[in-house]
Structure formats: C-alpha cells, structure tokens
Amino acid sequence: MNAVYVTGFALIIIGLWGMLTQKNMIKMILGLAVVETGVQLIMVAVGYIGGRTAPILDSAVPVKDAAEMIVDPVPQALVLTAIVIGVAVNALALTFVVKLYQKRRSLNITDYKDLKW
Amino acid sequence: MIKRLFAFILLIFTSVMFYTIFSNTVQSTELKGVAKQYAARGADELGAQNLVTAIVVTYRGLDTLGEVAVLFLAATGVALLLRRRKEDEVLPLSEDKPKRQSSELLRTGANLLAPIMVMFGVYIFINGHLSPGGGFQGGAVIASAVLLLFLSDINYKINHTVFGLIESSSGVLYVVTGILGIFLAGGFLDNRILPLGELGSILSAGAIPVIYTLIGLKVGTELAGIIDNMRREN
C-alpha cells in the first residue's frame, strides 16, 4: 500500500514541477493533469483496507458480512467525481490555450504579459 | 536561474509536508462511521449490488447532480469560447496544407468499430449498479467512439440537433426523476420510486439504472460536443 502512496506523492511533485518550470502552456496543463492523477491515487489508497475486496456485493461477499469484507467505498465515489471534474477543467483550460494561440500564434507563457505587473 | 531555484525550494517543502503526512498516516483496519453504515445498510435499503454506485447515485446523489452541472458548464464554456464570429480575424497559419482524406481501409474499420464501442458504453452504464462502471465511464466510452470517427474521417460531422436533444432531454429527465423521489419516496433523488427488485438482477435497485442511463447519455453527448468544438477550430 505504501508504494501507492509514494507513487501518488511523486506524481504530485512531478506535476507541480512541470507547472512551475515549463513555459509551454500545454505542458503546464499536462502538469495539472499529472497532479490530479496523483491526488486521485492517494484518495483511493486512503480508503484501502488490507486483505479486503472491492465494494461489490456478489456471491463472494454476502450482504450480512459486507461491512467486514469490503474496502471503504466513499473515497472511491469521491474519486469518480474528481476524475470527471478534472476532465472538464482540463478541457476548459485547453480551450483557453487554443483561443490564446489564435490571437498571438504563441504557446509560450512569457509572451503574454498583459496581466503582468 | 532564480525562478527555478524558487520552484525547487517550494518542491522540497512540499516533499517534507507529504513525508510528514505519510509518516503519520495510519492505515485503517475497519470501516468507520458513514462508510460502515453504507456497507451494512446499502444493499437492503437501495438494492444496489455495487456500493460505489449506490453512494454516487443515491446517498450522495446531489453531489452527482452538481458534478453533471459542472461538466455541462465546462462544455458550454468550451462551445462559447470556440464559437466562430465573423468579425474575429484569425491570423492565418502559414503551414496550412489542404487536408487529405484517410484511407478507405481506416474509414471502414472505424465505421465497423464505432457501433460496437457505443454498444459497450451502453453495456457499462446499464450494468452500473451490478459491476464496476456507470454513467460517467460509459459516457466516456461513447465519446471515444465519436472521437475515433472524427480522427478517421475528415468529413465526419455529428448531427447537432440529435445530440443537443439527447443531452438536454436526459438532463431534464434526471432532475425530474430526482423530484419524483420527493413525492413517491423519501426525498430528492431517492431511488425507491421504482420497485427494488432482486439484488443482482439487471432490473433492480429502483431508479439507479434509469438515472445512470440518463447520466451516460448526457456525459457521452457532452464529451462528444467538446471534441467536436475543439476539432472544428482547426
């Protein structure tokens, strides 16, 4: 289980590094997507309980013993939401990049100084 | 460079923070609180075999409605930002070349695969209350079928009237199903407006398959719309 935590934290740090150091706006958005993946991994890992199975009550998991046999279903439901919102945010961010590229023909963030002070 | 140094220092602090969180995390050994209640009562109360689906669609149904609303807003934002206005002068691309149609083989293969992919997406969201899967996943599979058609055929166009009709009617029906829950069952988005049926059969879990089908159709058409908007730009 620790390996999943470490992978998640590593993904967050790699994504942050990408967002902070890259100049290309598409690469910055990809950094954000990598951070999202790391957060989702950690959220699923938080709900894991060693030796238990997925929260699906089929023939292997009788209903009356369910509470002793399954992992926590709540973080999984939250991650499902997080993934969908992540897709929506990424699509919107990429649309902004498309729009900016149409105006200036540049993907480099340093070419956009209008809001810089 | 000084900026890179700052970024590096920030990341070191973040790593230290994560290490502290990680070393203080105690892996839980049993379900607690609300999760325990869901696990113990979910199957009897809602009749859904897949507990994650029971939580997403019914126990936290309002969250899912909000999630669908956020996705709808994002799709609307994409369409609004990328719409073509006549007065917008777009700088011409110097490297613009005429597009070449892809080969017959690729187009035939894609046309053959796309209906199967749509069918698989429908399978995923109809079985959402029984097995891993659900409306969002099935919708994404349907949208990937549309993406395949877009990639393989440069002249492919989606029917905007049909897509818009499916999207808006499934959104409205989702809310109507939720409101029916207030009058016929315990509250907003309660799935017990339909008989719960037998645990594990396809027609069980009350309104959960209905809601997930509507979500699947809505998400599929919405993501296909986002892809279509981004493609028309180029």
mmCIF file of C-alpha atoms in Angstrom:
data_model
loop_
_atom_site.group_PDB
_atom_site.id
_atom_site.type_symbol
_atom_site.label_atom_id
_atom_site.label_comp_id
_atom_site.label_asym_id
_atom_site.label_seq_id
_atom_site.Cartn_x
_atom_site.Cartn_y
_atom_site.Cartn_z
ATOM 1 C CA MET A 1 0.000 0.000 0.000
ATOM 2 C CA ASN A 2 2.886 2.319 0.779
ATOM 3 C CA ALA A 3 4.029 2.048 -2.814
ATOM 4 C CA VAL A 4 0.742 3.593 -3.946
ATOM 5 C CA TYR A 5 1.128 6.496 -1.524
ATOM 6 C CA VAL A 6 4.709 7.108 -2.656
ATOM 7 C CA THR A 7 3.674 6.969 -6.332
ATOM 8 C CA GLY A 8 0.851 9.423 -5.674
ATOM 9 C CA PHE A 9 3.074 11.900 -3.832
ATOM 10 C CA ALA A 10 5.769 11.549 -6.515
ATOM 11 C CA LEU A 11 3.201 12.267 -9.245
ATOM 12 C CA ILE A 12 2.016 15.382 -7.401
ATOM 13 C CA ILE A 13 5.599 16.671 -7.087
ATOM 14 C CA ILE A 14 6.420 15.900 -10.731
ATOM 15 C CA GLY A 15 3.256 17.679 -11.859
ATOM 16 C CA LEU A 16 3.980 20.708 -9.670
ATOM 17 C CA TRP A 17 7.497 20.852 -11.086
ATOM 18 C CA GLY A 18 6.044 20.807 -14.578
ATOM 19 C CA MET A 19 3.557 23.572 -13.784
ATOM 20 C CA LEU A 20 6.228 25.781 -12.180
ATOM 21 C CA THR A 21 9.076 25.427 -14.658
ATOM 22 C CA GLN A 22 7.547 24.815 -18.089
ATOM 23 C CA LYS A 23 6.945 27.756 -20.400
ATOM 24 C CA ASN A 24 4.704 25.932 -22.840
ATOM 25 C CA MET A 25 1.088 26.356 -21.740
ATOM 26 C CA ILE A 26 0.009 22.907 -22.934
ATOM 27 C CA LYS A 27 2.776 21.350 -20.859
ATOM 28 C CA MET A 28 1.598 23.344 -17.833
ATOM 29 C CA ILE A 29 -1.908 21.917 -18.255
ATOM 30 C CA LEU A 30 -0.427 18.436 -18.589
ATOM 31 C CA GLY A 31 1.362 19.104 -15.285
ATOM 32 C CA LEU A 32 -2.024 19.885 -13.728
ATOM 33 C CA ALA A 33 -3.379 16.609 -15.114
ATOM 34 C CA VAL A 34 -0.448 14.721 -13.564
ATOM 35 C CA VAL A 35 -1.140 16.362 -10.177
ATOM 36 C CA GLU A 36 -4.787 15.313 -10.453
ATOM 37 C CA THR A 37 -3.757 11.711 -11.096
ATOM 38 C CA GLY A 38 -1.531 11.723 -8.018
ATOM 39 C CA VAL A 39 -4.284 13.137 -5.793
ATOM 40 C CA GLN A 40 -6.739 10.533 -7.073
ATOM 41 C CA LEU A 41 -4.281 7.696 -6.383
ATOM 42 C CA ILE A 42 -3.791 8.889 -2.811
ATOM 43 C CA MET A 43 -7.536 9.248 -2.246
ATOM 44 C CA VAL A 44 -8.147 5.660 -3.344
ATOM 45 C CA ALA A 45 -5.229 4.481 -1.204
ATOM 46 C CA VAL A 46 -6.725 6.174 1.889
ATOM 47 C CA GLY A 47 -9.829 4.002 1.573
ATOM 48 C CA TYR A 48 -7.883 0.764 1.182
ATOM 49 C CA ILE A 49 -8.028 -1.823 3.941
ATOM 50 C CA GLY A 50 -5.536 -4.674 3.757
ATOM 51 C CA GLY A 51 -6.897 -8.063 2.734
ATOM 52 C CA ARG A 52 -10.339 -6.842 1.769
ATOM 53 C CA THR A 53 -12.117 -6.824 -1.567
ATOM 54 C CA ALA A 54 -13.965 -4.381 -3.828
ATOM 55 C CA PRO A 55 -17.304 -2.971 -2.555
ATOM 56 C CA ILE A 56 -19.464 -5.110 -4.835
ATOM 57 C CA LEU A 57 -21.849 -7.466 -3.078
ATOM 58 C CA ASP A 58 -21.848 -10.505 -5.351
ATOM 59 C CA SER A 59 -21.725 -14.202 -4.431
ATOM 60 C CA ALA A 60 -18.242 -13.783 -2.896
ATOM 61 C CA VAL A 61 -19.381 -11.041 -0.497
ATOM 62 C CA PRO A 62 -22.619 -11.913 1.345
ATOM 63 C CA VAL A 63 -24.695 -8.898 2.312
ATOM 64 C CA LYS A 64 -24.639 -9.553 6.035
ATOM 65 C CA ASP A 65 -20.824 -9.742 6.225
ATOM 66 C CA ALA A 66 -20.268 -6.842 3.834
ATOM 67 C CA ALA A 67 -19.007 -4.409 6.474
ATOM 68 C CA GLU A 68 -16.174 -6.821 7.396
ATOM 69 C CA MET A 69 -15.136 -7.770 3.866
ATOM 70 C CA ILE A 70 -15.028 -4.661 1.673
ATOM 71 C CA VAL A 71 -12.771 -1.631 1.390
ATOM 72 C CA ASP A 72 -14.122 1.859 2.029
ATOM 73 C CA PRO A 73 -16.478 2.780 -0.865
ATOM 74 C CA VAL A 74 -16.739 6.506 -0.003
ATOM 75 C CA PRO A 75 -13.284 7.621 -1.296
ATOM 76 C CA GLN A 76 -13.900 5.640 -4.483
ATOM 77 C CA ALA A 77 -17.138 7.534 -5.078
ATOM 78 C CA LEU A 78 -15.329 10.821 -4.416
ATOM 79 C CA VAL A 79 -12.532 9.927 -6.858
ATOM 80 C CA LEU A 80 -15.155 9.177 -9.510
ATOM 81 C CA THR A 81 -16.379 12.752 -9.109
ATOM 82 C CA ALA A 82 -12.833 14.123 -9.061
ATOM 83 C CA ILE A 83 -11.917 12.405 -12.343
ATOM 84 C CA VAL A 84 -14.920 13.840 -14.176
ATOM 85 C CA ILE A 85 -14.356 17.351 -12.830
ATOM 86 C CA GLY A 86 -10.666 17.027 -13.749
ATOM 87 C CA VAL A 87 -11.559 16.208 -17.348
ATOM 88 C CA ALA A 88 -13.918 19.191 -17.507
ATOM 89 C CA VAL A 89 -11.319 21.589 -16.063
ATOM 90 C CA ASN A 90 -8.591 20.334 -18.413
ATOM 91 C CA ALA A 91 -10.860 20.708 -21.442
ATOM 92 C CA LEU A 92 -11.722 24.269 -20.467
ATOM 93 C CA ALA A 93 -8.063 25.162 -19.825
ATOM 94 C CA LEU A 94 -7.005 23.739 -23.185
ATOM 95 C CA THR A 95 -9.750 25.783 -24.823
ATOM 96 C CA PHE A 96 -8.229 28.941 -23.341
ATOM 97 C CA VAL A 97 -4.875 27.900 -24.819
ATOM 98 C CA VAL A 98 -6.472 27.371 -28.251
ATOM 99 C CA LYS A 99 -8.023 30.827 -28.038
ATOM 100 C CA LEU A 100 -4.758 32.481 -26.960
ATOM 101 C CA TYR A 101 -2.847 30.718 -29.725
ATOM 102 C CA GLN A 102 -5.304 32.036 -32.299
ATOM 103 C CA LYS A 103 -4.672 35.598 -31.159
ATOM 104 C CA ARG A 104 -0.891 35.604 -30.862
ATOM 105 C CA ARG A 105 0.384 32.402 -32.505
ATOM 106 C CA SER A 106 2.434 31.564 -29.434
ATOM 107 C CA LEU A 107 2.225 28.889 -26.754
ATOM 108 C CA ASN A 108 4.956 30.433 -24.616
ATOM 109 C CA ILE A 109 3.573 31.872 -21.387
ATOM 110 C CA THR A 110 6.228 34.622 -21.327
ATOM 111 C CA ASP A 111 4.690 36.147 -24.476
ATOM 112 C CA TYR A 112 1.552 37.013 -22.545
ATOM 113 C CA LYS A 113 2.389 39.950 -20.309
ATOM 114 C CA ASP A 114 -0.967 41.761 -20.389
ATOM 115 C CA LEU A 115 -1.782 40.932 -16.785
ATOM 116 C CA LYS A 116 1.784 41.107 -15.512
ATOM 117 C CA TRP A 117 2.728 43.946 -13.188
ATOM 118 C CA MET B 1 18.020 30.718 -12.734
ATOM 119 C CA ILE B 2 16.389 32.230 -9.704
ATOM 120 C CA LYS B 3 12.887 31.099 -10.681
ATOM 121 C CA ARG B 4 13.968 27.504 -10.973
ATOM 122 C CA LEU B 5 15.625 27.752 -7.560
ATOM 123 C CA PHE B 6 12.377 29.016 -6.006
ATOM 124 C CA ALA B 7 10.464 26.198 -7.660
ATOM 125 C CA PHE B 8 12.984 23.720 -6.321
ATOM 126 C CA ILE B 9 12.748 25.091 -2.761
ATOM 127 C CA LEU B 10 8.943 25.001 -2.955
ATOM 128 C CA LEU B 11 9.024 21.386 -4.058
ATOM 129 C CA ILE B 12 11.373 20.455 -1.221
ATOM 130 C CA PHE B 13 8.957 21.986 1.277
ATOM 131 C CA THR B 14 6.077 20.144 -0.396
ATOM 132 C CA SER B 15 8.021 16.893 -0.157
ATOM 133 C CA VAL B 16 8.652 17.458 3.548
ATOM 134 C CA MET B 17 4.941 18.145 4.032
ATOM 135 C CA PHE B 18 3.999 14.977 2.179
ATOM 136 C CA TYR B 19 6.541 12.959 4.156
ATOM 137 C CA THR B 20 5.019 14.197 7.417
ATOM 138 C CA ILE B 21 1.514 13.341 6.230
ATOM 139 C CA PHE B 22 2.695 9.952 5.008
ATOM 140 C CA SER B 23 4.552 9.014 8.206
ATOM 141 C CA ASN B 24 1.530 9.997 10.327
ATOM 142 C CA THR B 25 -0.973 8.050 8.243
ATOM 143 C CA VAL B 26 -2.349 5.014 9.969
ATOM 144 C CA GLN B 27 -3.846 2.571 7.520
ATOM 145 C CA SER B 28 -7.370 1.843 8.700
ATOM 146 C CA THR B 29 -8.249 -1.733 9.552
ATOM 147 C CA GLU B 30 -12.033 -1.475 9.613
ATOM 148 C CA LEU B 31 -14.811 0.642 8.155
ATOM 149 C CA LYS B 32 -15.845 3.557 10.311
ATOM 150 C CA GLY B 33 -18.712 5.978 10.555
ATOM 151 C CA VAL B 34 -20.720 6.630 7.465
ATOM 152 C CA ALA B 35 -18.880 4.034 5.352
ATOM 153 C CA LYS B 36 -19.837 1.320 7.841
ATOM 154 C CA GLN B 37 -23.474 2.378 7.681
ATOM 155 C CA TYR B 38 -23.399 2.360 3.879
ATOM 156 C CA ALA B 39 -21.838 -1.106 3.820
ATOM 157 C CA ALA B 40 -24.253 -2.540 6.354
ATOM 158 C CA ARG B 41 -27.469 -0.995 5.038
ATOM 159 C CA GLY B 42 -26.824 -0.098 1.398
ATOM 160 C CA ALA B 43 -27.877 -3.403 -0.137
ATOM 161 C CA ASP B 44 -31.074 -3.713 1.892
ATOM 162 C CA GLU B 45 -32.071 -0.071 1.565
ATOM 163 C CA LEU B 46 -31.289 0.593 -2.079
ATOM 164 C CA GLY B 47 -30.944 -2.868 -3.634
ATOM 165 C CA ALA B 48 -27.733 -1.979 -5.482
ATOM 166 C CA GLN B 49 -25.035 -4.628 -5.711
ATOM 167 C CA ASN B 50 -22.306 -2.086 -6.397
ATOM 168 C CA LEU B 51 -21.995 0.066 -3.278
ATOM 169 C CA VAL B 52 -19.978 2.769 -5.033
ATOM 170 C CA THR B 53 -22.893 3.266 -7.420
ATOM 171 C CA ALA B 54 -25.345 3.361 -4.502
ATOM 172 C CA ILE B 55 -23.276 6.145 -2.921
ATOM 173 C CA VAL B 56 -22.726 8.101 -6.141
ATOM 174 C CA VAL B 57 -26.306 7.971 -7.401
ATOM 175 C CA THR B 58 -28.419 7.940 -4.255
ATOM 176 C CA TYR B 59 -26.687 8.646 -0.932
ATOM 177 C CA ARG B 60 -24.628 11.445 -2.482
ATOM 178 C CA GLY B 61 -26.937 11.996 -5.430
ATOM 179 C CA LEU B 62 -26.919 15.747 -5.011
ATOM 180 C CA ASP B 63 -23.113 15.768 -5.471
ATOM 181 C CA THR B 64 -23.538 13.878 -8.723
ATOM 182 C CA LEU B 65 -26.164 16.329 -9.931
ATOM 183 C CA GLY B 66 -23.684 19.120 -9.182
ATOM 184 C CA GLU B 67 -20.954 17.180 -10.990
ATOM 185 C CA VAL B 68 -23.146 16.849 -14.077
ATOM 186 C CA ALA B 69 -23.846 20.574 -13.843
ATOM 187 C CA VAL B 70 -20.100 21.359 -13.703
ATOM 188 C CA LEU B 71 -19.476 19.161 -16.745
ATOM 189 C CA PHE B 72 -22.319 20.911 -18.567
ATOM 190 C CA LEU B 73 -20.872 24.319 -17.663
ATOM 191 C CA ALA B 74 -17.439 23.301 -18.915
ATOM 192 C CA ALA B 75 -18.907 22.024 -22.193
ATOM 193 C CA THR B 76 -20.865 25.264 -22.570
ATOM 194 C CA GLY B 77 -17.723 27.269 -21.800
ATOM 195 C CA VAL B 78 -15.765 25.392 -24.464
ATOM 196 C CA ALA B 79 -18.521 25.941 -27.029
ATOM 197 C CA LEU B 80 -18.825 29.629 -26.102
ATOM 198 C CA LEU B 81 -15.077 30.291 -26.297
ATOM 199 C CA LEU B 82 -14.556 28.430 -29.541
ATOM 200 C CA ARG B 83 -17.540 29.719 -31.480
ATOM 201 C CA ARG B 84 -16.626 31.440 -34.711
ATOM 202 C CA ARG B 85 -17.608 35.047 -35.117
ATOM 203 C CA LYS B 86 -17.325 36.780 -38.443
ATOM 204 C CA GLU B 87 -15.582 39.861 -37.102
ATOM 205 C CA ASP B 88 -12.848 37.765 -35.457
ATOM 206 C CA GLU B 89 -9.821 37.961 -37.676
ATOM 207 C CA VAL B 90 -7.748 34.875 -37.064
ATOM 208 C CA LEU B 91 -4.096 35.111 -38.000
ATOM 209 C CA PRO B 92 -3.539 32.785 -40.961
ATOM 210 C CA LEU B 93 -1.474 29.672 -40.429
ATOM 211 C CA SER B 94 1.490 29.753 -42.745
ATOM 212 C CA GLU B 95 1.878 25.992 -42.711
ATOM 213 C CA ASP B 96 -1.746 25.359 -43.704
ATOM 214 C CA LYS B 97 -1.943 22.473 -46.117
ATOM 215 C CA PRO B 98 -5.090 21.019 -47.648
ATOM 216 C CA LYS B 99 -6.310 18.095 -45.594
ATOM 217 C CA ARG B 100 -6.016 14.658 -47.096
ATOM 218 C CA GLN B 101 -8.745 12.067 -46.644
ATOM 219 C CA SER B 102 -7.621 8.956 -44.786
ATOM 220 C CA SER B 103 -7.532 5.591 -46.490
ATOM 221 C CA GLU B 104 -10.610 3.539 -47.258
ATOM 222 C CA LEU B 105 -9.332 0.762 -45.019
ATOM 223 C CA LEU B 106 -9.080 3.023 -41.958
ATOM 224 C CA ARG B 107 -12.502 4.579 -42.508
ATOM 225 C CA THR B 108 -14.210 1.202 -42.985
ATOM 226 C CA GLY B 109 -12.515 -0.188 -39.897
ATOM 227 C CA ALA B 110 -13.521 2.815 -37.804
ATOM 228 C CA ASN B 111 -17.109 2.658 -39.064
ATOM 229 C CA LEU B 112 -17.211 -1.005 -38.139
ATOM 230 C CA LEU B 113 -15.754 -0.439 -34.660
ATOM 231 C CA ALA B 114 -17.753 2.640 -33.647
ATOM 232 C CA PRO B 115 -21.171 0.955 -33.167
ATOM 233 C CA ILE B 116 -19.530 -1.801 -31.114
ATOM 234 C CA MET B 117 -17.879 0.837 -28.916
ATOM 235 C CA VAL B 118 -21.201 2.629 -28.418
ATOM 236 C CA MET B 119 -22.795 -0.704 -27.509
ATOM 237 C CA PHE B 120 -20.033 -1.393 -24.983
ATOM 238 C CA GLY B 121 -20.564 2.064 -23.469
ATOM 239 C CA VAL B 122 -24.287 1.329 -23.121
ATOM 240 C CA TYR B 123 -23.430 -2.026 -21.524
ATOM 241 C CA ILE B 124 -21.199 -0.252 -18.994
ATOM 242 C CA PHE B 125 -23.828 2.228 -17.863
ATOM 243 C CA ILE B 126 -26.729 -0.229 -17.841
ATOM 244 C CA ASN B 127 -24.718 -2.559 -15.591
ATOM 245 C CA GLY B 128 -23.520 0.282 -13.357
ATOM 246 C CA HIS B 129 -25.437 -0.987 -10.319
ATOM 247 C CA LEU B 130 -24.131 -4.553 -10.698
ATOM 248 C CA SER B 131 -20.488 -4.315 -11.684
ATOM 249 C CA PRO B 132 -17.706 -1.723 -11.852
ATOM 250 C CA GLY B 133 -18.777 1.012 -14.231
ATOM 251 C CA GLY B 134 -21.539 3.543 -14.525
ATOM 252 C CA GLY B 135 -22.824 6.556 -16.361
ATOM 253 C CA PHE B 136 -19.626 8.592 -16.478
ATOM 254 C CA GLN B 137 -17.445 5.702 -17.617
ATOM 255 C CA GLY B 138 -19.968 4.536 -20.209
ATOM 256 C CA GLY B 139 -20.378 8.097 -21.463
ATOM 257 C CA ALA B 140 -16.613 8.409 -21.878
ATOM 258 C CA VAL B 141 -16.555 5.184 -23.937
ATOM 259 C CA ILE B 142 -19.346 6.533 -26.185
ATOM 260 C CA ALA B 143 -17.449 9.794 -26.642
ATOM 261 C CA SER B 144 -14.302 7.841 -27.567
ATOM 262 C CA ALA B 145 -16.309 6.142 -30.347
ATOM 263 C CA VAL B 146 -17.201 9.598 -31.698
ATOM 264 C CA LEU B 147 -13.544 10.634 -31.356
ATOM 265 C CA LEU B 148 -12.494 7.599 -33.400
ATOM 266 C CA LEU B 149 -14.891 8.615 -36.187
ATOM 267 C CA PHE B 150 -13.571 12.186 -36.109
ATOM 268 C CA LEU B 151 -9.961 11.001 -36.317
ATOM 269 C CA SER B 152 -10.536 8.559 -39.150
ATOM 270 C CA ASP B 153 -12.713 10.701 -41.427
ATOM 271 C CA ILE B 154 -12.007 14.388 -42.044
ATOM 272 C CA ASN B 155 -15.534 14.982 -43.364
ATOM 273 C CA TYR B 156 -17.334 13.353 -40.454
ATOM 274 C CA LYS B 157 -19.971 15.575 -38.852
ATOM 275 C CA ILE B 158 -22.186 14.885 -35.886
ATOM 276 C CA ASN B 159 -25.873 15.705 -36.019
ATOM 277 C CA HIS B 160 -26.104 18.672 -33.658
ATOM 278 C CA THR B 161 -29.903 18.601 -33.431
ATOM 279 C CA VAL B 162 -29.984 14.982 -32.271
ATOM 280 C CA PHE B 163 -27.037 15.420 -29.893
ATOM 281 C CA GLY B 164 -28.490 18.587 -28.388
ATOM 282 C CA LEU B 165 -31.889 16.928 -27.994
ATOM 283 C CA ILE B 166 -30.420 13.845 -26.256
ATOM 284 C CA GLU B 167 -28.248 15.989 -23.990
ATOM 285 C CA SER B 168 -30.921 18.410 -22.849
ATOM 286 C CA SER B 169 -33.725 15.845 -22.511
ATOM 287 C CA SER B 170 -31.582 13.471 -20.441
ATOM 288 C CA GLY B 171 -30.559 16.365 -18.191
ATOM 289 C CA VAL B 172 -34.179 17.401 -17.666
ATOM 290 C CA LEU B 173 -35.298 13.794 -17.091
ATOM 291 C CA TYR B 174 -32.544 13.344 -14.489
ATOM 292 C CA VAL B 175 -33.866 16.267 -12.466
ATOM 293 C CA VAL B 176 -37.490 15.096 -12.971
ATOM 294 C CA THR B 177 -36.540 11.635 -11.645
ATOM 295 C CA GLY B 178 -34.964 13.330 -8.641
ATOM 296 C CA ILE B 179 -38.075 15.439 -7.978
ATOM 297 C CA LEU B 180 -40.325 12.348 -8.313
ATOM 298 C CA GLY B 181 -38.370 10.958 -5.384
ATOM 299 C CA ILE B 182 -39.700 13.762 -3.171
ATOM 300 C CA PHE B 183 -43.319 12.798 -3.878
ATOM 301 C CA LEU B 184 -43.102 8.996 -4.235
ATOM 302 C CA ALA B 185 -40.263 8.095 -1.834
ATOM 303 C CA GLY B 186 -38.093 9.503 0.926
ATOM 304 C CA GLY B 187 -36.589 12.595 -0.697
ATOM 305 C CA PHE B 188 -34.825 14.217 -3.626
ATOM 306 C CA LEU B 189 -33.083 11.622 -5.841
ATOM 307 C CA ASP B 190 -34.368 8.708 -3.739
ATOM 308 C CA ASN B 191 -34.146 5.613 -5.954
ATOM 309 C CA ARG B 192 -37.077 3.783 -4.333
ATOM 310 C CA ILE B 193 -39.671 5.294 -6.692
ATOM 311 C CA LEU B 194 -39.412 2.023 -8.639
ATOM 312 C CA PRO B 195 -39.517 -1.456 -7.048
ATOM 313 C CA LEU B 196 -36.099 -2.513 -5.739
ATOM 314 C CA GLY B 197 -36.310 -5.946 -7.314
ATOM 315 C CA GLU B 198 -33.986 -8.819 -6.538
ATOM 316 C CA LEU B 199 -30.391 -7.998 -5.576
ATOM 317 C CA GLY B 200 -28.119 -8.732 -8.518
ATOM 318 C CA SER B 201 -30.631 -8.778 -11.357
ATOM 319 C CA ILE B 202 -30.493 -6.223 -14.152
ATOM 320 C CA LEU B 203 -33.875 -4.682 -13.262
ATOM 321 C CA SER B 204 -33.079 -3.959 -9.641
ATOM 322 C CA ALA B 205 -32.006 -1.049 -7.445
ATOM 323 C CA GLY B 206 -35.060 1.065 -8.253
ATOM 324 C CA ALA B 207 -34.257 4.195 -10.222
ATOM 325 C CA ILE B 208 -30.442 3.772 -10.190
ATOM 326 C CA PRO B 209 -30.222 2.173 -13.687
ATOM 327 C CA VAL B 210 -32.598 4.830 -15.036
ATOM 328 C CA ILE B 211 -30.532 7.676 -13.584
ATOM 329 C CA TYR B 212 -27.248 6.132 -14.714
ATOM 330 C CA THR B 213 -28.589 5.647 -18.243
ATOM 331 C CA LEU B 214 -29.565 9.324 -18.359
ATOM 332 C CA ILE B 215 -26.167 10.357 -16.983
ATOM 333 C CA GLY B 216 -24.415 8.109 -19.506
ATOM 334 C CA LEU B 217 -26.289 9.623 -22.447
ATOM 335 C CA LYS B 218 -25.696 13.144 -21.160
ATOM 336 C CA VAL B 219 -21.983 12.675 -20.493
ATOM 337 C CA GLY B 220 -21.447 10.884 -23.809
ATOM 338 C CA THR B 221 -23.110 13.594 -25.890
ATOM 339 C CA GLU B 222 -21.454 16.367 -23.867
ATOM 340 C CA LEU B 223 -17.916 14.995 -24.253
ATOM 341 C CA ALA B 224 -18.591 14.361 -27.954
ATOM 342 C CA GLY B 225 -19.687 18.005 -28.196
ATOM 343 C CA ILE B 226 -16.428 19.187 -26.558
ATOM 344 C CA ILE B 227 -14.398 17.085 -29.026
ATOM 345 C CA ASP B 228 -16.467 18.419 -31.934
ATOM 346 C CA ASN B 229 -15.939 22.039 -30.860
ATOM 347 C CA MET B 230 -12.185 21.594 -30.490
ATOM 348 C CA ARG B 231 -11.920 19.868 -33.856
ATOM 349 C CA ARG B 232 -13.905 22.440 -35.813
ATOM 350 C CA GLU B 233 -11.359 25.035 -34.755
ATOM 351 C CA ASN B 234 -8.646 23.604 -36.944
#
